[in-house]
PDB file of C-alpha atoms and ligand atoms in Angstrom:
ATOM      1  CA  MET A   1      67.066 -86.015 227.165  1.00 46.00           C
ATOM      2  CA  GLN A   2      68.446 -85.524 230.886  1.00 44.00           C
ATOM      3  CA  GLN A   3      67.846 -83.294 233.339  1.00 45.00           C
ATOM      4  CA  SER A   4      70.942 -81.763 232.773  1.00 47.00           C
ATOM      5  CA  LEU A   5      69.885 -80.083 229.544  1.00 53.00           C
ATOM      6  CA  PHE A   6      67.716 -78.033 231.894  1.00 53.00           C
ATOM      7  CA  ASP A   7      69.301 -74.501 233.269  1.00 53.00           C
ATOM      8  CA  ASN A   8      68.259 -74.760 236.766  1.00 49.00           C
ATOM      9  CA  ASN A   9      66.714 -71.494 236.330  1.00 59.00           C
ATOM     10  CA  ASP A  10      63.194 -71.411 237.709  1.00 64.00           C
ATOM     11  CA  ALA A  11      62.902 -67.853 238.659  1.00 73.00           C
ATOM     12  CA  PRO A  12      60.622 -66.035 236.543  1.00 81.00           C
ATOM     13  CA  GLN A  13      61.743 -62.586 234.850  1.00 80.00           C
ATOM     14  CA  LEU A  14      59.656 -59.295 236.128  1.00 72.00           C
ATOM     15  CA  LEU A  15      57.485 -58.554 233.016  1.00 81.00           C
ATOM     16  CA  PRO A  16      56.112 -55.311 231.972  1.00 76.00           C
ATOM     17  CA  ASP A  17      52.508 -54.797 233.907  1.00 87.00           C
ATOM     18  CA  LEU A  18      49.787 -56.535 232.349  1.00 94.00           C
ATOM     19  CA  PRO A  19      46.691 -55.866 234.060  1.00 94.00           C
ATOM     20  CA  GLY A  20      44.454 -58.469 234.853  1.00 95.00           C
ATOM     21  CA  ALA A  21      46.663 -61.034 233.468  1.00 96.00           C
ATOM     22  CA  HIS A  22      48.743 -63.684 235.187  1.00 95.00           C
ATOM     23  CA  VAL A  23      52.058 -64.210 232.926  1.00 96.00           C
ATOM     24  CA  CYS A  24      55.610 -65.746 234.071  1.00 94.00           C
ATOM     25  CA  TYR A  25      58.405 -65.551 231.847  1.00 96.00           C
ATOM     26  CA  TYR A  26      61.594 -67.984 232.159  1.00 95.00           C
ATOM     27  CA  PRO A  27      64.182 -66.603 229.944  1.00 94.00           C
ATOM     28  CA  ASN A  28      66.967 -69.445 230.306  1.00 92.00           C
ATOM     29  CA  TRP A  29      64.513 -72.416 231.069  1.00 95.00           C
ATOM     30  CA  LEU A  30      66.355 -74.521 228.479  1.00 96.00           C
ATOM     31  CA  GLN A  31      70.152 -74.649 227.880  1.00 94.00           C
ATOM     32  CA  ALA A  32      71.344 -72.849 224.689  1.00 95.00           C
ATOM     33  CA  SER A  33      72.624 -76.516 223.216  1.00 96.00           C
ATOM     34  CA  ALA A  34      69.441 -78.292 224.470  1.00 96.00           C
ATOM     35  CA  ALA A  35      67.152 -75.433 222.567  1.00 97.00           C
ATOM     36  CA  SER A  36      69.348 -75.697 219.440  1.00 97.00           C
ATOM     37  CA  ALA A  37      69.249 -79.454 219.363  1.00 97.00           C
ATOM     38  CA  LEU A  38      65.339 -79.833 219.954  1.00 97.00           C
ATOM     39  CA  TYR A  39      64.908 -77.097 216.933  1.00 98.00           C
ATOM     40  CA  ALA A  40      66.825 -79.067 215.012  1.00 98.00           C
ATOM     41  CA  SER A  41      65.242 -82.405 215.513  1.00 98.00           C
ATOM     42  CA  LEU A  42      61.914 -80.899 215.619  1.00 98.00           C
ATOM     43  CA  CYS A  43      62.350 -79.555 211.843  1.00 97.00           C
ATOM     44  CA  ARG A  44      63.679 -82.653 210.739  1.00 97.00           C
ATOM     45  CA  ASN A  45      61.206 -85.191 212.328  1.00 97.00           C
ATOM     46  CA  VAL A  46      57.787 -83.342 212.758  1.00 98.00           C
ATOM     47  CA  ASN A  47      55.070 -84.234 209.913  1.00 97.00           C
ATOM     48  CA  TRP A  48      54.583 -80.501 209.040  1.00 98.00           C
ATOM     49  CA  ARG A  49      51.410 -79.221 207.539  1.00 95.00           C
ATOM     50  CA  GLN A  50      50.103 -75.804 206.482  1.00 96.00           C
ATOM     51  CA  ASP A  51      46.573 -75.841 207.226  1.00 91.00           C
ATOM     52  CA  THR A  52      43.852 -73.869 206.009  1.00 91.00           C
ATOM     53  CA  ILE A  53      41.441 -71.906 208.206  1.00 87.00           C
ATOM     54  CA  LYS A  54      38.261 -69.943 207.612  1.00 84.00           C
ATOM     55  CA  LEU A  55      38.634 -66.484 208.155  1.00 82.00           C
ATOM     56  CA  PHE A  56      35.219 -64.336 207.859  1.00 84.00           C
ATOM     57  CA  GLY A  57      33.944 -66.987 206.166  1.00 84.00           C
ATOM     58  CA  LYS A  58      36.802 -67.635 203.559  1.00 87.00           C
ATOM     59  CA  PRO A  59      39.370 -70.309 203.680  1.00 89.00           C
ATOM     60  CA  VAL A  60      43.131 -68.847 204.198  1.00 90.00           C
ATOM     61  CA  LYS A  61      46.492 -70.696 204.248  1.00 94.00           C
ATOM     62  CA  ILE A  62      47.975 -70.103 207.784  1.00 94.00           C
ATOM     63  CA  PRO A  63      51.238 -68.040 207.343  1.00 97.00           C
ATOM     64  CA  ARG A  64      53.209 -71.021 209.114  1.00 97.00           C
ATOM     65  CA  LEU A  65      53.427 -74.545 209.394  1.00 98.00           C
ATOM     66  CA  GLN A  66      52.080 -76.623 212.466  1.00 96.00           C
ATOM     67  CA  ALA A  67      51.394 -79.777 214.068  1.00 97.00           C
ATOM     68  CA  TRP A  68      49.401 -81.107 216.825  1.00 97.00           C
ATOM     69  CA  PHE A  69      50.638 -83.805 219.376  1.00 98.00           C
ATOM     70  CA  GLY A  70      48.690 -85.211 222.503  1.00 98.00           C
ATOM     71  CA  ASP A  71      46.845 -87.805 224.223  1.00 97.00           C
ATOM     72  CA  SER A  72      43.757 -89.308 222.232  1.00 94.00           C
ATOM     73  CA  THR A  73      41.151 -87.410 223.710  1.00 92.00           C
ATOM     74  CA  THR A  74      42.514 -84.250 222.671  1.00 95.00           C
ATOM     75  CA  THR A  75      40.977 -83.182 219.315  1.00 90.00           C
ATOM     76  CA  TYR A  76      40.831 -79.506 219.099  1.00 84.00           C
ATOM     77  CA  SER A  77      38.959 -77.044 216.896  1.00 81.00           C
ATOM     78  CA  TYR A  78      39.557 -73.622 216.022  1.00 78.00           C
ATOM     79  CA  SER A  79      38.570 -71.172 213.394  1.00 78.00           C
ATOM     80  CA  GLY A  80      36.665 -74.037 211.202  1.00 80.00           C
ATOM     81  CA  LEU A  81      40.053 -76.288 211.764  1.00 86.00           C
ATOM     82  CA  THR A  82      39.840 -79.661 213.495  1.00 88.00           C
ATOM     83  CA  MET A  83      42.767 -80.932 214.383  1.00 90.00           C
ATOM     84  CA  ILE A  84      43.451 -84.851 215.562  1.00 94.00           C
ATOM     85  CA  PRO A  85      46.142 -85.486 217.993  1.00 96.00           C
ATOM     86  CA  THR A  86      49.358 -87.137 216.792  1.00 97.00           C
ATOM     87  CA  PRO A  87      50.993 -89.285 220.030  1.00 98.00           C
ATOM     88  CA  TRP A  88      53.328 -88.101 221.848  1.00 98.00           C
ATOM     89  CA  THR A  89      57.025 -88.645 220.747  1.00 98.00           C
ATOM     90  CA  ALA A  90      59.743 -89.293 223.810  1.00 97.00           C
ATOM     91  CA  GLU A  91      61.303 -85.657 223.408  1.00 96.00           C
ATOM     92  CA  LEU A  92      57.986 -83.724 223.232  1.00 98.00           C
ATOM     93  CA  ALA A  93      56.833 -85.923 226.226  1.00 98.00           C
ATOM     94  CA  GLU A  94      59.974 -84.987 227.903  1.00 97.00           C
ATOM     95  CA  ILE A  95      59.380 -81.305 227.662  1.00 97.00           C
ATOM     96  CA  LYS A  96      55.763 -81.672 228.037  1.00 98.00           C
ATOM     97  CA  GLN A  97      56.467 -83.332 231.903  1.00 97.00           C
ATOM     98  CA  ARG A  98      59.316 -80.398 232.516  1.00 96.00           C
ATOM     99  CA  CYS A  99      56.565 -77.770 231.624  1.00 97.00           C
ATOM    100  CA  GLU A 100      54.330 -79.307 234.131  1.00 97.00           C
ATOM    101  CA  LYS A 101      56.954 -79.363 236.750  1.00 96.00           C
ATOM    102  CA  THR A 102      57.409 -75.683 236.292  1.00 95.00           C
ATOM    103  CA  ALA A 103      53.661 -74.601 235.781  1.00 95.00           C
ATOM    104  CA  GLN A 104      52.447 -76.947 238.721  1.00 95.00           C
ATOM    105  CA  THR A 105      49.545 -78.301 236.315  1.00 97.00           C
ATOM    106  CA  ARG A 106      48.829 -81.162 233.878  1.00 98.00           C
ATOM    107  CA  PHE A 107      49.079 -80.630 230.002  1.00 98.00           C
ATOM    108  CA  ASN A 108      47.607 -83.162 227.629  1.00 98.00           C
ATOM    109  CA  SER A 109      48.536 -81.477 223.985  1.00 98.00           C
ATOM    110  CA  VAL A 110      50.790 -79.194 222.464  1.00 98.00           C
ATOM    111  CA  LEU A 111      50.654 -77.342 219.257  1.00 97.00           C
ATOM    112  CA  VAL A 112      53.701 -76.735 217.422  1.00 98.00           C
ATOM    113  CA  ASN A 113      54.301 -73.779 215.088  1.00 98.00           C
ATOM    114  CA  TRP A 114      57.084 -73.468 212.532  1.00 98.00           C
ATOM    115  CA  TYR A 115      57.651 -69.647 211.537  1.00 98.00           C
ATOM    116  CA  ARG A 116      59.962 -70.402 208.853  1.00 98.00           C
ATOM    117  CA  ASP A 117      61.302 -66.583 208.463  1.00 97.00           C
ATOM    118  CA  GLY A 118      59.983 -63.197 209.365  1.00 98.00           C
ATOM    119  CA  GLN A 119      57.031 -63.581 206.955  1.00 97.00           C
ATOM    120  CA  ASP A 120      55.320 -66.184 209.096  1.00 98.00           C
ATOM    121  CA  SER A 121      53.112 -65.214 211.687  1.00 98.00           C
ATOM    122  CA  MET A 122      50.302 -65.714 214.193  1.00 96.00           C
ATOM    123  CA  GLY A 123      47.289 -63.314 214.010  1.00 94.00           C
ATOM    124  CA  MET A 124      46.219 -61.911 217.367  1.00 96.00           C
ATOM    125  CA  HIS A 125      44.192 -64.297 218.948  1.00 94.00           C
ATOM    126  CA  ALA A 126      42.827 -65.651 222.569  1.00 96.00           C
ATOM    127  CA  ASP A 127      43.238 -69.408 223.416  1.00 95.00           C
ATOM    128  CA  ASP A 128      39.625 -69.136 224.698  1.00 94.00           C
ATOM    129  CA  GLU A 129      37.950 -71.923 223.249  1.00 91.00           C
ATOM    130  CA  PRO A 130      35.496 -73.903 225.553  1.00 91.00           C
ATOM    131  CA  GLU A 131      37.349 -77.243 225.431  1.00 92.00           C
ATOM    132  CA  LEU A 132      40.414 -75.393 227.100  1.00 94.00           C
ATOM    133  CA  GLY A 133      38.456 -74.056 230.103  1.00 95.00           C
ATOM    134  CA  PRO A 134      37.430 -70.845 231.971  1.00 95.00           C
ATOM    135  CA  GLN A 135      41.010 -70.190 233.020  1.00 97.00           C
ATOM    136  CA  PRO A 136      43.514 -71.829 230.318  1.00 97.00           C
ATOM    137  CA  ILE A 137      47.036 -72.488 231.428  1.00 98.00           C
ATOM    138  CA  ILE A 138      49.110 -72.242 228.440  1.00 98.00           C
ATOM    139  CA  ALA A 139      53.000 -73.002 228.506  1.00 98.00           C
ATOM    140  CA  SER A 140      54.898 -71.465 225.709  1.00 98.00           C
ATOM    141  CA  VAL A 141      58.168 -72.786 224.795  1.00 98.00           C
ATOM    142  CA  THR A 142      60.546 -70.669 221.979  1.00 98.00           C
ATOM    143  CA  LEU A 143      63.470 -72.358 220.082  1.00 98.00           C
ATOM    144  CA  GLY A 144      65.506 -70.664 217.227  1.00 98.00           C
ATOM    145  CA  GLN A 145      64.831 -67.061 216.216  1.00 98.00           C
ATOM    146  CA  ALA A 146      63.820 -64.566 218.879  1.00 98.00           C
ATOM    147  CA  ARG A 147      60.529 -63.037 217.973  1.00 98.00           C
ATOM    148  CA  PRO A 148      58.799 -60.098 219.887  1.00 98.00           C
ATOM    149  CA  PHE A 149      55.314 -61.285 221.430  1.00 98.00           C
ATOM    150  CA  LEU A 150      52.549 -59.082 221.707  1.00 98.00           C
ATOM    151  CA  PHE A 151      49.505 -58.823 224.407  1.00 98.00           C
ATOM    152  CA  ARG A 152      46.807 -56.438 223.385  1.00 98.00           C
ATOM    153  CA  HIS A 153      44.154 -55.717 225.909  1.00 98.00           C
ATOM    154  CA  LYS A 154      40.803 -56.635 224.525  1.00 98.00           C
ATOM    155  CA  LYS A 155      38.983 -53.228 225.882  1.00 97.00           C
ATOM    156  CA  THR A 156      41.788 -50.835 226.301  1.00 97.00           C
ATOM    157  CA  LYS A 157      43.841 -51.990 223.288  1.00 98.00           C
ATOM    158  CA  VAL A 158      47.128 -51.343 225.000  1.00 97.00           C
ATOM    159  CA  THR A 159      50.010 -53.370 223.800  1.00 97.00           C
ATOM    160  CA  THR A 160      52.741 -54.770 225.668  1.00 96.00           C
ATOM    161  CA  ARG A 161      55.815 -56.445 223.552  1.00 96.00           C
ATOM    162  CA  VAL A 162      57.805 -59.183 225.326  1.00 96.00           C
ATOM    163  CA  LEU A 163      60.788 -60.543 223.278  1.00 96.00           C
ATOM    164  CA  LEU A 164      60.597 -64.474 223.502  1.00 97.00           C
ATOM    165  CA  GLU A 165      64.162 -65.681 223.330  1.00 97.00           C
ATOM    166  CA  PRO A 166      65.461 -69.193 222.200  1.00 97.00           C
ATOM    167  CA  GLY A 167      65.244 -71.461 225.089  1.00 97.00           C
ATOM    168  CA  SER A 168      62.482 -69.813 226.920  1.00 97.00           C
ATOM    169  CA  LEU A 169      59.387 -70.596 228.545  1.00 97.00           C
ATOM    170  CA  LEU A 170      56.432 -68.067 228.942  1.00 97.00           C
ATOM    171  CA  ILE A 171      53.296 -69.287 231.229  1.00 97.00           C
ATOM    172  CA  MET A 172      50.157 -67.549 230.811  1.00 97.00           C
ATOM    173  CA  SER A 173      47.565 -68.547 233.226  1.00 96.00           C
ATOM    174  CA  GLN A 174      43.934 -66.977 235.299  1.00 95.00           C
ATOM    175  CA  ASP A 175      42.503 -64.680 233.299  1.00 96.00           C
ATOM    176  CA  THR A 176      44.983 -63.467 230.798  1.00 97.00           C
ATOM    177  CA  GLN A 177      43.055 -65.269 227.854  1.00 98.00           C
ATOM    178  CA  ARG A 178      39.822 -63.329 228.938  1.00 97.00           C
ATOM    179  CA  TYR A 179      41.336 -59.890 228.793  1.00 98.00           C
ATOM    180  CA  TYR A 180      44.094 -60.488 226.297  1.00 98.00           C
ATOM    181  CA  HIS A 181      44.775 -61.116 222.594  1.00 98.00           C
ATOM    182  CA  HIS A 182      48.210 -62.326 221.482  1.00 98.00           C
ATOM    183  CA  GLY A 183      50.321 -62.748 218.554  1.00 98.00           C
ATOM    184  CA  ILE A 184      53.539 -62.792 216.377  1.00 98.00           C
ATOM    185  CA  ASN A 185      53.524 -59.761 213.935  1.00 98.00           C
ATOM    186  CA  LYS A 186      55.310 -60.568 210.115  1.00 97.00           C
ATOM    187  CA  THR A 187      58.516 -58.504 209.887  1.00 97.00           C
ATOM    188  CA  LYS A 188      60.451 -57.370 206.785  1.00 96.00           C
ATOM    189  CA  LYS A 189      63.641 -57.946 208.807  1.00 94.00           C
ATOM    190  CA  PRO A 190      65.447 -61.083 207.371  1.00 94.00           C
ATOM    191  CA  LEU A 191      65.293 -63.569 210.324  1.00 96.00           C
ATOM    192  CA  GLY A 192      65.947 -67.129 210.824  1.00 97.00           C
ATOM    193  CA  GLY A 193      63.266 -69.715 211.805  1.00 98.00           C
ATOM    194  CA  ARG A 194      61.542 -70.060 215.124  1.00 98.00           C
ATOM    195  CA  ILE A 195      59.581 -72.963 216.470  1.00 98.00           C
ATOM    196  CA  ASN A 196      57.064 -72.164 219.159  1.00 98.00           C
ATOM    197  CA  LEU A 197      55.417 -74.857 221.519  1.00 98.00           C
ATOM    198  CA  THR A 198      52.257 -74.297 223.223  1.00 98.00           C
ATOM    199  CA  PHE A 199      51.162 -77.015 225.786  1.00 98.00           C
ATOM    200  CA  ARG A 200      47.780 -76.856 226.838  1.00 97.00           C
ATOM    201  CA  TYR A 201      45.137 -79.000 228.625  1.00 97.00           C
ATOM    202  CA  VAL A 202      42.089 -79.905 226.311  1.00 96.00           C
ATOM    203  CA  TYR A 203      39.047 -81.150 228.352  1.00 93.00           C
ATOM    204  CA  PRO A 204      37.767 -84.064 226.900  1.00 86.00           C
ATOM    205  CA  ALA A 205      34.186 -83.967 224.972  1.00 79.00           C
ATOM    206  CA  MET A 206      31.183 -84.676 226.946  1.00 79.00           C
ATOM    207  CA  PRO A 207      29.909 -88.064 225.286  1.00 80.00           C
ATOM    208  CA  GLU A 208      26.351 -87.305 223.445  1.00 84.00           C
ATOM    209  CA  LEU A 209      23.062 -88.488 225.196  1.00 89.00           C
ATOM    210  CA  PRO A 210      21.731 -91.816 223.562  1.00 86.00           C
TER     211      PRO A 210
HETATM  212  O1  AKG B   1      54.372 -68.431 218.658  1.00 90.96           O
HETATM  213  C1  AKG B   1      54.169 -68.339 219.557  1.00 90.96           C
HETATM  214  O2  AKG B   1      54.442 -67.491 220.420  1.00 90.96           O
HETATM  215  C2  AKG B   1      52.362 -67.821 219.828  1.00 90.96           C
HETATM  216  C3  AKG B   1      51.669 -69.302 219.540  1.00 90.96           C
HETATM  217  C4  AKG B   1      50.438 -69.141 219.860  1.00 90.96           C
HETATM  218  O3  AKG B   1      49.782 -68.015 220.093  1.00 90.96           O
HETATM  219  C5  AKG B   1      49.615 -69.921 220.415  1.00 90.96           C
HETATM  220  O4  AKG B   1      49.817 -71.271 219.650  1.00 90.96           O
HETATM  221  O5  AKG B   1      48.351 -70.061 220.228  1.00 90.96           O
END
């Protein structure tokens, strides 16, 4: 992918007030044609899986398809699921590099989620696993169908909705994961598919003592 596929729009849009969080939204981060081409390529080429997680001790199939890519040190666990990274593809490595430039940080992994229609969703959660560090920086790229992304303050329960448009980039940093849950709700509306890429930095596990 060439540089020209990215809109030269690194100016973040103002979001509703999210006290205690640090969130930047770049609506036209990718050109529309590049966003559609990437969506089609990922649909075709990713080895999609429907994983099972543990919810209140019970195995539950997650309501979406997903895949985990990253450096070899980035094995990542959540809700009883351990994900072993697939090595970077050229197109994901290029998007990662571009996210690093905008976010001014390094990423070593990406969770790729495919919401096939409005019935696919992501429950409210925080990306606050210890291996992401105390103030994770998460860069989230949206392709395909626009879907509302919800932030819910952990204490006040105030919920704020941000529509994530195709080709957009959302960066969450500082104390966002500490104070907020986020997620994507199901809807009965007939919606098309959406792919979301969340780039992260996973700190390698400390080797065990002999
Ligand atoms: O699809 C999205 O925008 C949310 C993804 C997400 O919350 C995650 O990967 O942790």
